[in-house]
Amino acid sequence: MHTPDARDRDIELAELGDGLSALRLCDTAALETMRRSLTRHGQLDAVSVFADRGQIELLDGFKRARAARILGWPTLRARVVDADVAEAKILLVALHDRRGLTELEEGWLIRSLYHDHHLSQPAIAARLGRHKSWVFRRLLLVEALDPAVQADVRLGLIAPRAAVAVSQLPRGNQHAAAGVVIRRGLTVRQTELLVAELLDATDDAARAEQLARWLARWLDEGAQGAPGAKPGVRPTRRSRSELDWLAGDLRTVRLVAARLEARLSGGTLHTIGPEAAALAQDSLVALVPVLDALGRTIQLVCGDSAALKDKDAA
């Protein structure tokens, strides 16, 4: 374990703000890895924080803070950095230079510096030690990408690199294309192939036809394979029994429910931005009656099973 620096001090988690986390993505797998690390080894490194109008805000260490909240820790060891909000955002890019930040996260940070702090693109480039063309490309990426697709990225529905590929499409086609990517679970490479085909299309009608064909290719759980597979040829599959389907559904529900609970208890809704949070809240509210109905059905079925067992025993 690292020896605490003299500048480190314990900070109450309840008093620790995470405003900058809206500029970062939340990876559930990485969060779970961090939770296990904290459980096993404790806090190895201090998080970085800065003061903003009397509020202590996280600069670096968002996964540690979220994992600590899930574990119910009261405090974290932190190192205070002397910086204002704009400087903190610049430091955030520098701390993750060439590692850790996706192109979208870099774009969100640059857009914030450009719009919220009114720094010019050349000034941002100079502060980050980057060429102004790099700043322009990142800013163009997030300005060109449909906000709904960006919300999908924040919710973990589409990979950041897949969203970058989708950003090449006209704005009006991006949401539909992202929907195909999400519904069919396309890889980044498959998304790039989809985007290439759509860019070759001559108009919106032709692109809509291409999207419909891509959806059709993955019918019956992708049995026809990726683009390039022979149409009509399906791999041989072992017939699944009703018990197989039931067991698979039970595993899926348990896994997804546990993952969703971890995301919510970790404060995800407060960190994904207002647009994504609004979408998530609507979906969560719509989920409640579904879960209630499932709970009632489970009680009914299990109650019938228990009655049958008692009858057989008698």
XYZ file of C-alpha atoms in Angstrom:
314
model
C 0.000 0.000 0.000
C 1.281 3.478 -0.859
C 2.425 5.704 1.973
C 0.054 8.671 2.353
C 1.537 11.976 1.236
C 1.698 14.833 3.753
C -0.719 16.747 1.525
C -3.342 13.966 1.678
C -6.344 14.247 3.957
C -9.554 12.342 4.540
C -12.673 13.848 2.972
C -16.254 12.856 3.722
C -17.820 11.168 0.697
C -21.095 12.918 1.406
C -19.343 16.278 0.952
C -17.483 15.300 -2.219
C -18.960 16.714 -5.425
C -18.619 14.968 -8.778
C -19.645 17.626 -11.284
C -16.829 16.704 -13.674
C -18.031 13.104 -13.812
C -20.610 14.251 -16.389
C -17.624 14.517 -18.742
C -16.611 10.910 -18.135
C -18.130 7.527 -18.988
C -19.108 4.961 -16.377
C -17.901 1.436 -17.211
C -19.734 -1.136 -15.113
C -16.995 -3.768 -15.471
C -14.284 -1.306 -14.435
C -16.426 -0.140 -11.518
C -16.857 -3.726 -10.303
C -13.097 -4.303 -10.616
C -12.472 -1.200 -8.519
C -15.017 -2.327 -5.919
C -13.218 -5.657 -5.551
C -9.855 -3.889 -5.328
C -11.057 -1.582 -2.565
C -12.549 -4.529 -0.704
C -9.362 -6.556 -0.921
C -6.592 -3.944 -0.738
C -8.190 -0.763 0.561
C -7.497 2.608 -1.035
C -4.056 2.480 -2.661
C -3.936 5.999 -4.096
C -5.470 9.285 -3.044
C -8.142 10.779 -5.295
C -7.477 14.273 -6.651
C -9.879 17.065 -5.726
C -10.164 20.828 -6.130
C -12.199 23.572 -4.469
C -14.964 25.325 -6.412
C -16.866 28.073 -4.607
C -16.629 26.312 -1.272
C -17.440 22.849 -2.684
C -14.819 20.094 -2.867
C -15.041 18.522 -6.348
C -13.468 15.370 -7.712
C -10.811 15.854 -10.369
C -9.587 12.276 -10.679
C -10.717 9.057 -9.016
C -14.370 8.811 -10.063
C -14.396 4.995 -10.068
C -12.841 4.912 -6.597
C -15.455 7.339 -5.279
C -18.363 5.423 -6.830
C -17.057 2.077 -5.607
C -16.496 3.508 -2.133
C -20.097 4.767 -2.057
C -21.361 1.316 -3.066
C -19.315 -0.184 -0.213
C -20.687 2.383 2.228
C -17.329 3.966 3.056
C -17.661 7.272 4.925
C -14.420 8.878 3.687
C -11.695 8.729 1.050
C -8.109 9.900 1.190
C -7.754 12.884 -1.138
C -5.121 15.302 -2.387
C -6.246 18.882 -2.955
C -5.085 20.480 -6.212
C -4.916 24.256 -6.552
C -7.050 24.847 -9.666
C -10.254 26.503 -10.803
C -12.892 24.607 -12.812
C -11.403 25.369 -16.235
C -7.906 24.451 -15.090
C -9.255 21.269 -13.496
C -10.736 20.206 -16.847
C -7.419 20.849 -18.557
C -5.654 18.827 -15.863
C -8.176 16.018 -16.371
C -7.128 15.720 -20.017
C -3.447 15.893 -19.063
C -3.839 13.233 -16.359
C -5.208 10.809 -18.931
C -3.036 11.858 -21.855
C -3.061 9.020 -24.399
C -4.717 6.668 -21.933
C -8.048 6.397 -20.219
C -10.096 8.969 -22.141
C -12.137 8.077 -25.202
C -12.441 10.468 -28.141
C -15.942 11.335 -26.958
C -14.753 12.176 -23.437
C -12.011 14.372 -24.899
C -14.651 16.020 -27.080
C -16.962 16.652 -24.120
C -14.128 18.270 -22.170
C -13.100 20.457 -25.099
C -16.712 21.463 -25.802
C -17.069 22.484 -22.148
C -13.875 24.561 -22.278
C -15.029 26.141 -25.534
C -18.662 26.896 -24.650
C -18.701 27.124 -20.839
C -15.353 28.850 -20.295
C -15.183 30.688 -23.620
C -11.663 29.565 -24.479
C -10.809 29.742 -28.167
C -9.771 26.593 -30.002
C -6.147 27.820 -30.392
C -6.079 28.664 -26.663
C -7.370 25.189 -25.764
C -4.790 23.613 -28.052
C -2.009 25.628 -26.432
C -3.152 24.770 -22.896
C -3.353 21.051 -23.758
C -0.127 20.977 -25.748
C -2.012 19.751 -28.814
C -2.333 20.925 -32.389
C -5.408 23.050 -33.072
C -6.565 20.490 -35.675
C -6.794 17.883 -32.876
C -8.997 20.223 -30.857
C -11.139 20.976 -33.922
C -11.678 17.270 -34.692
C -12.760 16.456 -31.130
C -15.088 19.440 -31.009
C -16.544 18.597 -34.417
C -17.173 15.014 -33.259
C -19.410 15.948 -30.327
C -21.083 18.826 -32.187
C -21.940 16.529 -35.114
C -23.094 13.521 -33.073
C -26.820 13.324 -32.277
C -27.400 14.023 -28.538
C -29.616 10.921 -28.371
C -26.696 8.778 -29.555
C -24.423 10.447 -27.002
C -27.001 9.574 -24.354
C -26.923 5.961 -25.563
C -23.144 5.949 -25.051
C -23.511 7.307 -21.514
C -26.064 4.575 -20.760
C -23.661 1.913 -22.022
C -25.945 0.907 -24.895
C -23.418 1.622 -27.642
C -19.614 1.595 -27.518
C -17.837 4.972 -27.805
C -15.878 3.861 -30.883
C -19.095 2.678 -32.534
C -20.649 6.082 -31.828
C -17.633 7.769 -33.440
C -18.315 5.714 -36.571
C -22.010 6.667 -36.503
C -21.042 10.361 -36.269
C -19.908 10.212 -39.915
C -23.534 9.863 -41.019
C -25.905 12.772 -41.640
C -27.456 13.877 -38.354
C -30.910 12.682 -39.393
C -29.737 9.098 -39.923
C -27.603 8.674 -36.815
C -30.312 7.733 -34.325
C -31.774 5.052 -36.603
C -28.329 3.628 -37.323
C -27.476 3.573 -33.605
C -30.753 1.753 -33.016
C -29.664 -1.002 -35.400
C -26.286 -1.227 -33.659
C -27.959 -1.526 -30.241
C -30.750 -3.921 -31.212
C -28.434 -6.298 -33.028
C -25.387 -5.932 -30.771
C -23.063 -5.003 -33.632
C -19.332 -4.881 -32.977
C -17.321 -1.756 -33.771
C -16.121 -3.341 -37.015
C -19.667 -4.283 -38.027
C -20.805 -0.746 -37.192
C -18.094 0.644 -39.455
C -19.308 -1.641 -42.266
C -22.880 -0.468 -41.709
C -21.817 3.186 -41.790
C -19.773 2.637 -44.977
C -22.804 1.136 -46.722
C -25.053 3.974 -45.550
C -22.564 6.598 -46.748
C -22.593 4.976 -50.183
C -26.395 5.299 -50.334
C -27.661 8.131 -52.500
C -30.466 9.504 -50.303
C -32.442 9.008 -47.077
C -34.784 6.493 -48.700
C -31.853 4.358 -49.818
C -30.311 4.581 -46.341
C -33.615 3.517 -44.750
C -33.678 0.514 -47.078
C -30.113 -0.372 -46.095
C -30.991 -0.181 -42.394
C -33.982 -2.466 -42.926
C -31.733 -4.998 -44.670
C -29.227 -4.906 -41.827
C -32.006 -5.563 -39.333
C -33.236 -8.495 -41.403
C -29.746 -10.022 -41.528
C -29.749 -10.488 -37.781
C -33.217 -12.048 -37.421
C -33.497 -15.167 -35.308
C -30.614 -14.079 -33.029
C -28.190 -13.428 -35.881
C -28.544 -16.872 -37.392
C -27.661 -15.558 -40.835
C -24.343 -14.142 -39.621
C -22.541 -10.886 -40.344
C -22.502 -9.052 -43.674
C -20.917 -11.250 -46.302
C -22.531 -14.470 -45.075
C -24.488 -16.474 -47.660
C -28.167 -15.478 -47.535
C -30.518 -18.160 -46.378
C -27.758 -20.336 -44.912
C -28.174 -20.847 -41.165
C -25.871 -22.696 -38.809
C -27.105 -25.922 -37.286
C -28.404 -25.363 -33.756
C -29.313 -27.737 -31.009
C -32.991 -27.434 -30.218
C -33.469 -25.713 -26.861
C -35.973 -27.137 -24.419
C -38.360 -25.038 -22.362
C -36.141 -25.683 -19.339
C -33.117 -24.333 -21.270
C -34.994 -21.149 -22.098
C -36.231 -20.736 -18.517
C -32.768 -21.256 -17.018
C -31.246 -18.827 -19.496
C -33.861 -16.161 -18.771
C -33.365 -16.561 -15.023
C -29.590 -16.124 -15.366
C -30.060 -13.075 -17.569
C -32.545 -11.399 -15.222
C -30.327 -11.981 -12.178
C -27.246 -10.637 -13.966
C -28.966 -7.584 -15.426
C -30.795 -6.787 -12.184
C -27.559 -6.933 -10.177
C -25.752 -4.772 -12.724
C -28.581 -2.219 -12.819
C -28.736 -2.055 -9.017
C -24.960 -1.452 -8.873
C -25.195 1.346 -11.432
C -28.052 3.085 -9.630
C -26.605 2.732 -6.140
C -23.292 4.037 -7.471
C -24.950 7.323 -8.425
C -24.934 6.836 -12.197
C -28.008 9.034 -12.735
C -26.141 11.993 -11.256
C -23.114 11.572 -13.499
C -24.387 10.826 -17.011
C -25.702 14.273 -17.888
C -29.279 15.641 -17.889
C -30.343 14.257 -21.298
C -29.183 10.718 -20.570
C -30.563 10.897 -17.017
C -33.991 11.926 -18.317
C -34.031 8.976 -20.731
C -32.923 6.609 -17.993
C -35.518 7.882 -15.518
C -38.331 7.415 -18.038
C -37.156 3.856 -18.696
C -36.845 3.114 -14.964
C -40.364 4.357 -14.261
C -41.693 2.229 -17.127
C -39.811 -0.760 -15.685
C -41.582 -0.666 -12.305
C -44.962 -2.109 -13.457
C -43.117 -4.760 -15.470
C -41.190 -5.864 -12.375
C -44.352 -5.715 -10.270
C -46.167 -7.960 -12.768
C -43.227 -10.358 -12.806
C -43.191 -10.442 -9.009
C -46.899 -11.240 -8.843
C -46.523 -13.985 -11.451
C -43.588 -15.504 -9.573
C -45.574 -15.516 -6.334
C -48.560 -17.078 -8.101
C -46.511 -19.787 -9.821
C -44.392 -20.559 -6.781
C -47.500 -20.587 -4.609
C -49.120 -23.109 -6.936
C -45.939 -25.202 -6.875
C -45.856 -25.160 -3.078
C -49.537 -26.211 -2.955
C -48.861 -29.102 -5.314
C -45.909 -30.247 -3.194
C -48.056 -30.159 -0.028
C -50.793 -32.139 -1.821
C -48.300 -34.762 -3.001
C -46.812 -35.032 0.481
C -50.260 -35.575 1.969
